Short mmCIF file of C-alpha atoms (C1' of nucleotides) in Angstrom, two decimals:
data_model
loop_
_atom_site.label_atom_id
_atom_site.label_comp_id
_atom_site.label_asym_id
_atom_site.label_seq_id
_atom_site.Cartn_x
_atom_site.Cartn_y
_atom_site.Cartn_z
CA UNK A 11 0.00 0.00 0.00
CA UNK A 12 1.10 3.59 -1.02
CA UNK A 13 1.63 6.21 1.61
CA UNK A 14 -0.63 9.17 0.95
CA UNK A 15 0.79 11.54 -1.12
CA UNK A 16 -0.78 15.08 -0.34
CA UNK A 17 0.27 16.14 -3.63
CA UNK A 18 -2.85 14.23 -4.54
CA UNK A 19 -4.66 15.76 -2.14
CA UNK A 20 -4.56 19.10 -4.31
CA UNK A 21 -5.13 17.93 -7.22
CA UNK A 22 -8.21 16.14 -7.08
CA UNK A 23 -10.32 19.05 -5.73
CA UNK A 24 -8.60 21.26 -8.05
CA UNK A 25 -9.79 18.61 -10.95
CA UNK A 26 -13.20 18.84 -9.59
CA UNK A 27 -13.17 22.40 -9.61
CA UNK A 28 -11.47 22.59 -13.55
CA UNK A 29 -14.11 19.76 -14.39
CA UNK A 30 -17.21 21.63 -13.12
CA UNK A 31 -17.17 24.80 -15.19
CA UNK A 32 -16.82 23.24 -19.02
CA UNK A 33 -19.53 20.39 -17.70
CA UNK A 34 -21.90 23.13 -16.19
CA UNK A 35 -21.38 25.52 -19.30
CA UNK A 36 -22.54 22.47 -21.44
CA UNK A 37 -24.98 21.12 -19.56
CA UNK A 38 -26.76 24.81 -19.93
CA UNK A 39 -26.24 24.46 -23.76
CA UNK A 40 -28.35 22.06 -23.70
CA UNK A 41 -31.22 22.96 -21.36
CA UNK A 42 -31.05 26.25 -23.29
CA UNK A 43 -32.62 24.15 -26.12
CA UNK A 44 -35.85 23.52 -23.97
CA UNK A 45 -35.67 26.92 -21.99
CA UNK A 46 -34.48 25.44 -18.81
CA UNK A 47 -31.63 26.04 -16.36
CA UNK A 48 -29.80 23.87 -14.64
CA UNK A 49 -31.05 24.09 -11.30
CA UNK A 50 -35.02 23.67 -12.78
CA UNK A 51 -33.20 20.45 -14.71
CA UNK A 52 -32.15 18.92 -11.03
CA UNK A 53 -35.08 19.54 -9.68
CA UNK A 54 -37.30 17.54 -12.28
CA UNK A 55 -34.85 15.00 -12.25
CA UNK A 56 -35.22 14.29 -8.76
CA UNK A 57 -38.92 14.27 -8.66
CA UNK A 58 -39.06 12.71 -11.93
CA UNK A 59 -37.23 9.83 -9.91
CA UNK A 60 -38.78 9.76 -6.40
CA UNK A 61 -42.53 11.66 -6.82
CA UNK A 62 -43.92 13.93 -5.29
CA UNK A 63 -41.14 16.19 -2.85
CA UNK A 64 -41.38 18.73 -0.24
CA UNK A 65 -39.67 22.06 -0.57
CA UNK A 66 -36.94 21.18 2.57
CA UNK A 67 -36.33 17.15 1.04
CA UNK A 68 -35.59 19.53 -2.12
CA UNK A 69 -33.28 21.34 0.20
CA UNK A 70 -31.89 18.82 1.97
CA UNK A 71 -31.50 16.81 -0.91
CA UNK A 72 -29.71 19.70 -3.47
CA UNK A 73 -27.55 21.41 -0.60
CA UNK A 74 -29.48 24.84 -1.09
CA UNK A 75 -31.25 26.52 1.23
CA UNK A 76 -35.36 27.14 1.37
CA UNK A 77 -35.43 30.53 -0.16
CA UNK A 78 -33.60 29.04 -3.16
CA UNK A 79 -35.62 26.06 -3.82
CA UNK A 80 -38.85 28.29 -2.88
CA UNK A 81 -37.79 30.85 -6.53
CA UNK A 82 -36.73 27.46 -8.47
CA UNK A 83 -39.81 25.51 -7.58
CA UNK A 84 -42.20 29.04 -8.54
CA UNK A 85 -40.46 29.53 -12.03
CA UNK A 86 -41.11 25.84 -12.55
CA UNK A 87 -44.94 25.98 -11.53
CA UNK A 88 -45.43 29.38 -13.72
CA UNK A 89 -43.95 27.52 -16.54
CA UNK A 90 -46.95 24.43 -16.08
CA UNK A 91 -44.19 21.85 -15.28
CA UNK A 92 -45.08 21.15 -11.48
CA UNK A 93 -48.21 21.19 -9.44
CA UNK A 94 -49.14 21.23 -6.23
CA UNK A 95 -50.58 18.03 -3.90
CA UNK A 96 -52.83 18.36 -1.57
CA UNK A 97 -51.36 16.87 2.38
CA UNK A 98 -52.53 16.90 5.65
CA UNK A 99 -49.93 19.54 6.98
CA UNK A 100 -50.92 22.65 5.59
CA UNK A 101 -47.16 24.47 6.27
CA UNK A 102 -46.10 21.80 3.75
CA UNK A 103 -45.90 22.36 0.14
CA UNK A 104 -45.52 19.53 -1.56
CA UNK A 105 -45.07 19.24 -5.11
CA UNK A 106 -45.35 17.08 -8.45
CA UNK A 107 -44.75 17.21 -12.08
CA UNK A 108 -47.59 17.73 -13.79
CA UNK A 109 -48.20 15.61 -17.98
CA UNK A 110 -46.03 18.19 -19.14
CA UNK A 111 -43.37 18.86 -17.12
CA UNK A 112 -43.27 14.53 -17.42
CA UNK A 113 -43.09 15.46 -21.04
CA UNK A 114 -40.34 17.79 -21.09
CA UNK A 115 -38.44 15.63 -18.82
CA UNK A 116 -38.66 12.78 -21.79
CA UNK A 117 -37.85 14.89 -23.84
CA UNK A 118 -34.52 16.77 -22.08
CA UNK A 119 -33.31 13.32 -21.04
CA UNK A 120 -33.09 12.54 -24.95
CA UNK A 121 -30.75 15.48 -25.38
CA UNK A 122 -28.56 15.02 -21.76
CA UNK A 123 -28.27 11.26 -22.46
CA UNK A 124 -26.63 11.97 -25.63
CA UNK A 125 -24.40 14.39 -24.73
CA UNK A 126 -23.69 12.27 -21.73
CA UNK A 127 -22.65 9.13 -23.37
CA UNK A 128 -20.29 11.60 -26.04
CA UNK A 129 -18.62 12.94 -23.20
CA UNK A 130 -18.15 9.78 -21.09
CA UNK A 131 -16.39 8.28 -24.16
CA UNK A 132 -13.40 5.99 -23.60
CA UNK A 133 -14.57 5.46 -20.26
CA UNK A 134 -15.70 1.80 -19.09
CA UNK A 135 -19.08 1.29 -17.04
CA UNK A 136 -17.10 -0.27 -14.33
CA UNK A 137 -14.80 3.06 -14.01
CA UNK A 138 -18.15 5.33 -13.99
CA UNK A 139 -19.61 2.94 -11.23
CA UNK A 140 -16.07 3.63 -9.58
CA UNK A 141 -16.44 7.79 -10.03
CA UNK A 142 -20.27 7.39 -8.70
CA UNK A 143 -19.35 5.41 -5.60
CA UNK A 144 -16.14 7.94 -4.92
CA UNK A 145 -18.59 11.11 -5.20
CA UNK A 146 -21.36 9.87 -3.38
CA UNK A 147 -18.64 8.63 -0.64
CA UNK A 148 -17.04 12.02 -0.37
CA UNK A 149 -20.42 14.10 -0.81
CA UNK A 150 -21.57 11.85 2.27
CA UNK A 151 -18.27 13.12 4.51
CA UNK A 152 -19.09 16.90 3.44
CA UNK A 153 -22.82 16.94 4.51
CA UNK A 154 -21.65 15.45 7.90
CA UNK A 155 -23.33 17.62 10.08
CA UNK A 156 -24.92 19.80 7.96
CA UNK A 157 -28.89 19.80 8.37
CA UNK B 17 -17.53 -7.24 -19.61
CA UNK B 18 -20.76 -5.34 -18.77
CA UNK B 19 -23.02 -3.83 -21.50
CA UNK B 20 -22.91 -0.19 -20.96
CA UNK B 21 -26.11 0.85 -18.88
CA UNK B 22 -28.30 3.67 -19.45
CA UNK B 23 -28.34 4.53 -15.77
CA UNK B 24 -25.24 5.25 -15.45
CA UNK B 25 -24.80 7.56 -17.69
CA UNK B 26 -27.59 9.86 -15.78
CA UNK B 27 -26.13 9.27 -12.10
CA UNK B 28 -22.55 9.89 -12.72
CA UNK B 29 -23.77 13.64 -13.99
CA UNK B 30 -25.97 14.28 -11.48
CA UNK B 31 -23.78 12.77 -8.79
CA UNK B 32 -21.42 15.53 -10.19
CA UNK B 33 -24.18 18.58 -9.49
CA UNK B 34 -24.83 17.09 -5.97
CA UNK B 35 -21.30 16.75 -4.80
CA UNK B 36 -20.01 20.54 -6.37
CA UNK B 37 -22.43 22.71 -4.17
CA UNK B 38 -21.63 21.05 -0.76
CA UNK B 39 -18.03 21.43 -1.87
CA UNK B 40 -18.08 25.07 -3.14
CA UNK B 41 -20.23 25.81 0.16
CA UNK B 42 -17.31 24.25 2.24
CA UNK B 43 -13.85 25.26 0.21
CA UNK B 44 -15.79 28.81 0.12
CA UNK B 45 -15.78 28.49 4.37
CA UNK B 46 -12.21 27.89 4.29
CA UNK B 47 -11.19 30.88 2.19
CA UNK B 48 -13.25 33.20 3.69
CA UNK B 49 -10.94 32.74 6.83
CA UNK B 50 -8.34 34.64 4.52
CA UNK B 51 -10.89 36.65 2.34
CA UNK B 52 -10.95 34.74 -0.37
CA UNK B 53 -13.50 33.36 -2.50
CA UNK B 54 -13.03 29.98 -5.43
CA UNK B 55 -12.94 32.04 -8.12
CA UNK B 56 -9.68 33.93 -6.99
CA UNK B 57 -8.30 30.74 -4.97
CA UNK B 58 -8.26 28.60 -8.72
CA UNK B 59 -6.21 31.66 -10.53
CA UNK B 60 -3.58 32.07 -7.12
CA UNK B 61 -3.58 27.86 -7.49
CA UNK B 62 -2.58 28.16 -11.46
CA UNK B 63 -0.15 30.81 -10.80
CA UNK B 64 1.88 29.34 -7.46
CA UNK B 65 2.65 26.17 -9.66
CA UNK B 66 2.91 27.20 -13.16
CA UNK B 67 4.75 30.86 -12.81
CA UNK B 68 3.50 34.18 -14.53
CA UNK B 69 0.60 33.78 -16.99
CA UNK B 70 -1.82 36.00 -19.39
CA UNK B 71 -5.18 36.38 -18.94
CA UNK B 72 -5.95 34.61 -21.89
CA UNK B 73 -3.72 31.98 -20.80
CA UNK B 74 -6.38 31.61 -17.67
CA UNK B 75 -9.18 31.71 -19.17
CA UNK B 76 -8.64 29.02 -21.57
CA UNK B 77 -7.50 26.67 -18.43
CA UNK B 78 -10.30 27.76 -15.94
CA UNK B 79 -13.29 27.74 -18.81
CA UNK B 80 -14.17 30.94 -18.38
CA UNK B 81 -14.84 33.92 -20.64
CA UNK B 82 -12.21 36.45 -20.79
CA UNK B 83 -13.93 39.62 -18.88
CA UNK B 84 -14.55 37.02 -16.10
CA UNK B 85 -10.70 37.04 -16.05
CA UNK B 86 -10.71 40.24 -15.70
CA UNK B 87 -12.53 41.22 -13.36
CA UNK B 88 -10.94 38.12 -10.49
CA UNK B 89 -7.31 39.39 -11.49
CA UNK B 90 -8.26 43.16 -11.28
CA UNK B 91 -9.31 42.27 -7.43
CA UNK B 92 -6.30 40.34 -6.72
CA UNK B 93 -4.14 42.53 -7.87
CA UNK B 94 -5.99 45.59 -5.90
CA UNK B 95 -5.41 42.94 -2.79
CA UNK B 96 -2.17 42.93 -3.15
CA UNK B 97 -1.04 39.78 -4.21
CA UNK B 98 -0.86 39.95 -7.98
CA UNK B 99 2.05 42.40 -10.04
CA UNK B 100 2.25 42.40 -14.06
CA UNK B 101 5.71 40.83 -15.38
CA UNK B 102 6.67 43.25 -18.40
CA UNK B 103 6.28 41.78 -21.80
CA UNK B 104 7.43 42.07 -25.66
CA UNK B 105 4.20 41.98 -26.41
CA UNK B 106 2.54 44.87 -24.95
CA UNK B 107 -1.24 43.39 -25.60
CA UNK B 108 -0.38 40.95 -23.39
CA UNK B 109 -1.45 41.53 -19.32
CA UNK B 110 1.17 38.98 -17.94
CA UNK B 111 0.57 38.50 -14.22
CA UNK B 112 2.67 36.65 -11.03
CA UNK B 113 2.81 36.51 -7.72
CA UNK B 114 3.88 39.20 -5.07
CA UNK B 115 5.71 37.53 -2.10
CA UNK B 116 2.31 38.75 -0.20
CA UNK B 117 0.61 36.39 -2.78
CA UNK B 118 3.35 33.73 -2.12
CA UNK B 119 2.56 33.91 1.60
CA UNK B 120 -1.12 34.33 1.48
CA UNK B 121 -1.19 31.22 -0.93
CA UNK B 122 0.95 28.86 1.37
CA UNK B 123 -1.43 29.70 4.65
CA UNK B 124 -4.70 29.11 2.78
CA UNK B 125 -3.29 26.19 1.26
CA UNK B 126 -2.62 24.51 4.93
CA UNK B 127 -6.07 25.39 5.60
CA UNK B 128 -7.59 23.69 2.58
CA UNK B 129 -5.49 20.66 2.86
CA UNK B 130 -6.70 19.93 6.24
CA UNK B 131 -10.17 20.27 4.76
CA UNK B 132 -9.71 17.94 1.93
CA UNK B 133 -8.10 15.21 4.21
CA UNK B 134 -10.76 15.19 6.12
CA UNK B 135 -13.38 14.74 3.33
CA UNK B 136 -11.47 11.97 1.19
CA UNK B 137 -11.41 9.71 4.70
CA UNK B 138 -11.50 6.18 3.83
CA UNK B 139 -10.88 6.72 -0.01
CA UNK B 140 -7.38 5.11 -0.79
CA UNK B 141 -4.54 7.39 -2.92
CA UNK B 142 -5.38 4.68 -5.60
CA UNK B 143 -9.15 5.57 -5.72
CA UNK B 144 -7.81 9.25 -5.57
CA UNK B 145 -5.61 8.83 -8.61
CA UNK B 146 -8.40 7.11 -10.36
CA UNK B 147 -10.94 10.24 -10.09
CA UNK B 148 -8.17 12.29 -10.98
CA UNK B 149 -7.83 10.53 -14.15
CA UNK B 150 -11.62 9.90 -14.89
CA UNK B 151 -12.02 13.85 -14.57
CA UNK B 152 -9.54 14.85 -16.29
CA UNK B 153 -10.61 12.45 -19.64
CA UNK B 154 -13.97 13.74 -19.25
CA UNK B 155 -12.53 17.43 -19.15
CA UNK B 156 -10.76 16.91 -22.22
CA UNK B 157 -13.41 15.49 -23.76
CA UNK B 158 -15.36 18.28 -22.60
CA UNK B 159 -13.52 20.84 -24.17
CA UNK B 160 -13.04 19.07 -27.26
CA UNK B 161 -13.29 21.64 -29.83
CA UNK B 162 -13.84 24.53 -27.62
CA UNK B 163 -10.99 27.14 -27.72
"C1'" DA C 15 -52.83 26.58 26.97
"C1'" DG C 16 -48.76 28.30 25.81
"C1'" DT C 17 -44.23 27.68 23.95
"C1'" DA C 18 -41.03 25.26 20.47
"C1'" DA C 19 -40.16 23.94 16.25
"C1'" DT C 20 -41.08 23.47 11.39
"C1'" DA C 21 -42.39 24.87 6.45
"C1'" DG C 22 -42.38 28.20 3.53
"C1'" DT C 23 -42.13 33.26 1.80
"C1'" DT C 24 -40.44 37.99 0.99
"C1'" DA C 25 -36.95 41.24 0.43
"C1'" DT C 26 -32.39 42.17 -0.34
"C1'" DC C 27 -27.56 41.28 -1.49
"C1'" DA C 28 -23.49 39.19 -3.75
"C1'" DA C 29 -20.52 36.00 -6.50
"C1'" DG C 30 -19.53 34.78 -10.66
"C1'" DA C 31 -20.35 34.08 -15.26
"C1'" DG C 32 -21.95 35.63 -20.08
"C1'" DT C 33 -22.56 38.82 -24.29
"C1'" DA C 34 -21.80 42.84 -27.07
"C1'" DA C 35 -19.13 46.37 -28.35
"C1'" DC C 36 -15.10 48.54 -27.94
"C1'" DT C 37 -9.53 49.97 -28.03
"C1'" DA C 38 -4.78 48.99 -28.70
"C1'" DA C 39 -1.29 46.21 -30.49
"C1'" DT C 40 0.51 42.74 -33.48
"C1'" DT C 41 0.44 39.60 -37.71
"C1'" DA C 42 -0.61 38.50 -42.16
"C1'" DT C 43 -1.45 39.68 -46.92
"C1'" DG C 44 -1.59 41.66 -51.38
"C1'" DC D 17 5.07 48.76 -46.93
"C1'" DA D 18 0.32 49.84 -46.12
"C1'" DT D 19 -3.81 48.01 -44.95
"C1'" DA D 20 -6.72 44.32 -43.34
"C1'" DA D 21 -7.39 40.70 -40.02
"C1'" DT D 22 -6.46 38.82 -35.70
"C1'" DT D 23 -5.46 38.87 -30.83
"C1'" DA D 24 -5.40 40.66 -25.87
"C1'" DG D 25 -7.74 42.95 -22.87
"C1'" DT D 26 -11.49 46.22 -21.08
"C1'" DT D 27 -16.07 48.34 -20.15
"C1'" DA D 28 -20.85 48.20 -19.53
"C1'" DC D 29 -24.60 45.56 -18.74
"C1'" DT D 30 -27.44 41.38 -17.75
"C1'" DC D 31 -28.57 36.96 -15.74
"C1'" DT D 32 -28.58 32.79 -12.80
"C1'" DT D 33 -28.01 30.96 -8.59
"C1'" DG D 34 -27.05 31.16 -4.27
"C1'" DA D 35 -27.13 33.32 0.84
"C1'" DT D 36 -29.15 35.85 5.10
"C1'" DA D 37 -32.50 38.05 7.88
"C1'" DA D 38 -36.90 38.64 9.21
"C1'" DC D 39 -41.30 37.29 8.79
"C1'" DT D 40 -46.20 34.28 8.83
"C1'" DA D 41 -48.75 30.16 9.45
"C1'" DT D 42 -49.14 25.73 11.11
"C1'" DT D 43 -48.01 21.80 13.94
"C1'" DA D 44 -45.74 19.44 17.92
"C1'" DC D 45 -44.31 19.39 22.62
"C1'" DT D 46 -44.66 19.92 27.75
#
DNA sequence: AGTAATAGTTATCAAGAGTAACTAATTATG
DNA sequence: CATAATTAGTTACTCTTGATAACTATTACT
């Protein structure tokens, strides 16, 4: 077993950071084609996924805090993609995609999966399980504590 | 060998989004002990290990659009820790440095190392070098044709 | 019943990035 | 060599996305 090298240390985060902004930029390329931004696209993803969410699971489970999600999750009602379900606590607001925001989701997903799979290229399914588990891991020791 | 699942494609990406904020909310903690924020850390980082370099120079390595450059060296040079090197060229805003920089870099860095240590427990160098390398080939693939 | 805590909103501010349009300097071309 | 094209950087302006503070309404606790 190696000993720790902290040069390693440096560069990883400083790869995260030099990986972020060319992804992000891209990422917004696309959306752009279906009017959305990237933090409407996560936030239809995740409901897409797991149903009907609360505003605080939304920020709990994006990092953000409730003001944030409260403007994201508005813009995204205007524009007919989410709607409101009824619940037994009326402080909660919990909320849904509606047909078309399902639609739209469909339909984005065609366009991110593609662009995806280019730029993941050269790189095995075992090796992108690897980067998954690594992210998740380290995401896990920065929310420690937090909420 | 595995056939290449849809999945993964999708959770690799938006394991990316999830892990960036916590870890922009957290470096951004660290450097505001030394009133600093990212954007300024990444250019001091570039500098301290590759020597003097042009704005255009940065903004093809960070991703970022030249009056973004800017603007980040403009208030690093007002703090203090940036001075132009004179050039042939005299287009060219060629930027190092000051000792001040030199010393503000090395404290900040002890902070941020501590930081990162902590949040890549129980993730061998190996695994390390491995995101390293995974980020870097989707980088490049990334910026494949850009610039 | 009265206090705590929780969910969400409103208002305001800031970082950081982009685009468009510009100047000054250098290179290329005809 | 003179002029056109390219390159480096700047200025002015806009936008997204996030944060904080202070608030209301509802629910849970003691």
């Amino acid at each position: 077993m190696e000993v720790i090298n902290i040069e390693t240390f440096q560069r990883f985060f400083h790869q995260l950071v030099l990986l972020y902004r060319p992804f992000e930029n891209r990422l917004n390329t696309e959306l752009s084609k279906h009017q959305l931004y990237r933090a409407q696209w996560s936030i239809m993803y995740y409901m897409y996924n797991d149903g009907s969410v609360t505003l605080v699971e939304l920020s709990h489970y994006l990092g953000v805090e409730k003001p944030t999600v409260t403007r994201t999750i508005a813009k995204l009602e205007e524009m007919g993609y989410l709607e409101p379900v009824p619940t037994k606590d009326k402080r909660e607001k919990r909320m849904q995609l509606t047909s078309a925001g399902r639609k739209v989701y469909q339909e984005v997903r065609a366009t991110i999966d593609e662009f995806e799979q280019e730029i993941l290229e050269g790189i095995s399914e075992e090796e992108q399980l690897e980067g998954i588990r690594l992210m998740s891991l380290i995401r896990k020791n920065l929310m420690q504590g937090e909420f």
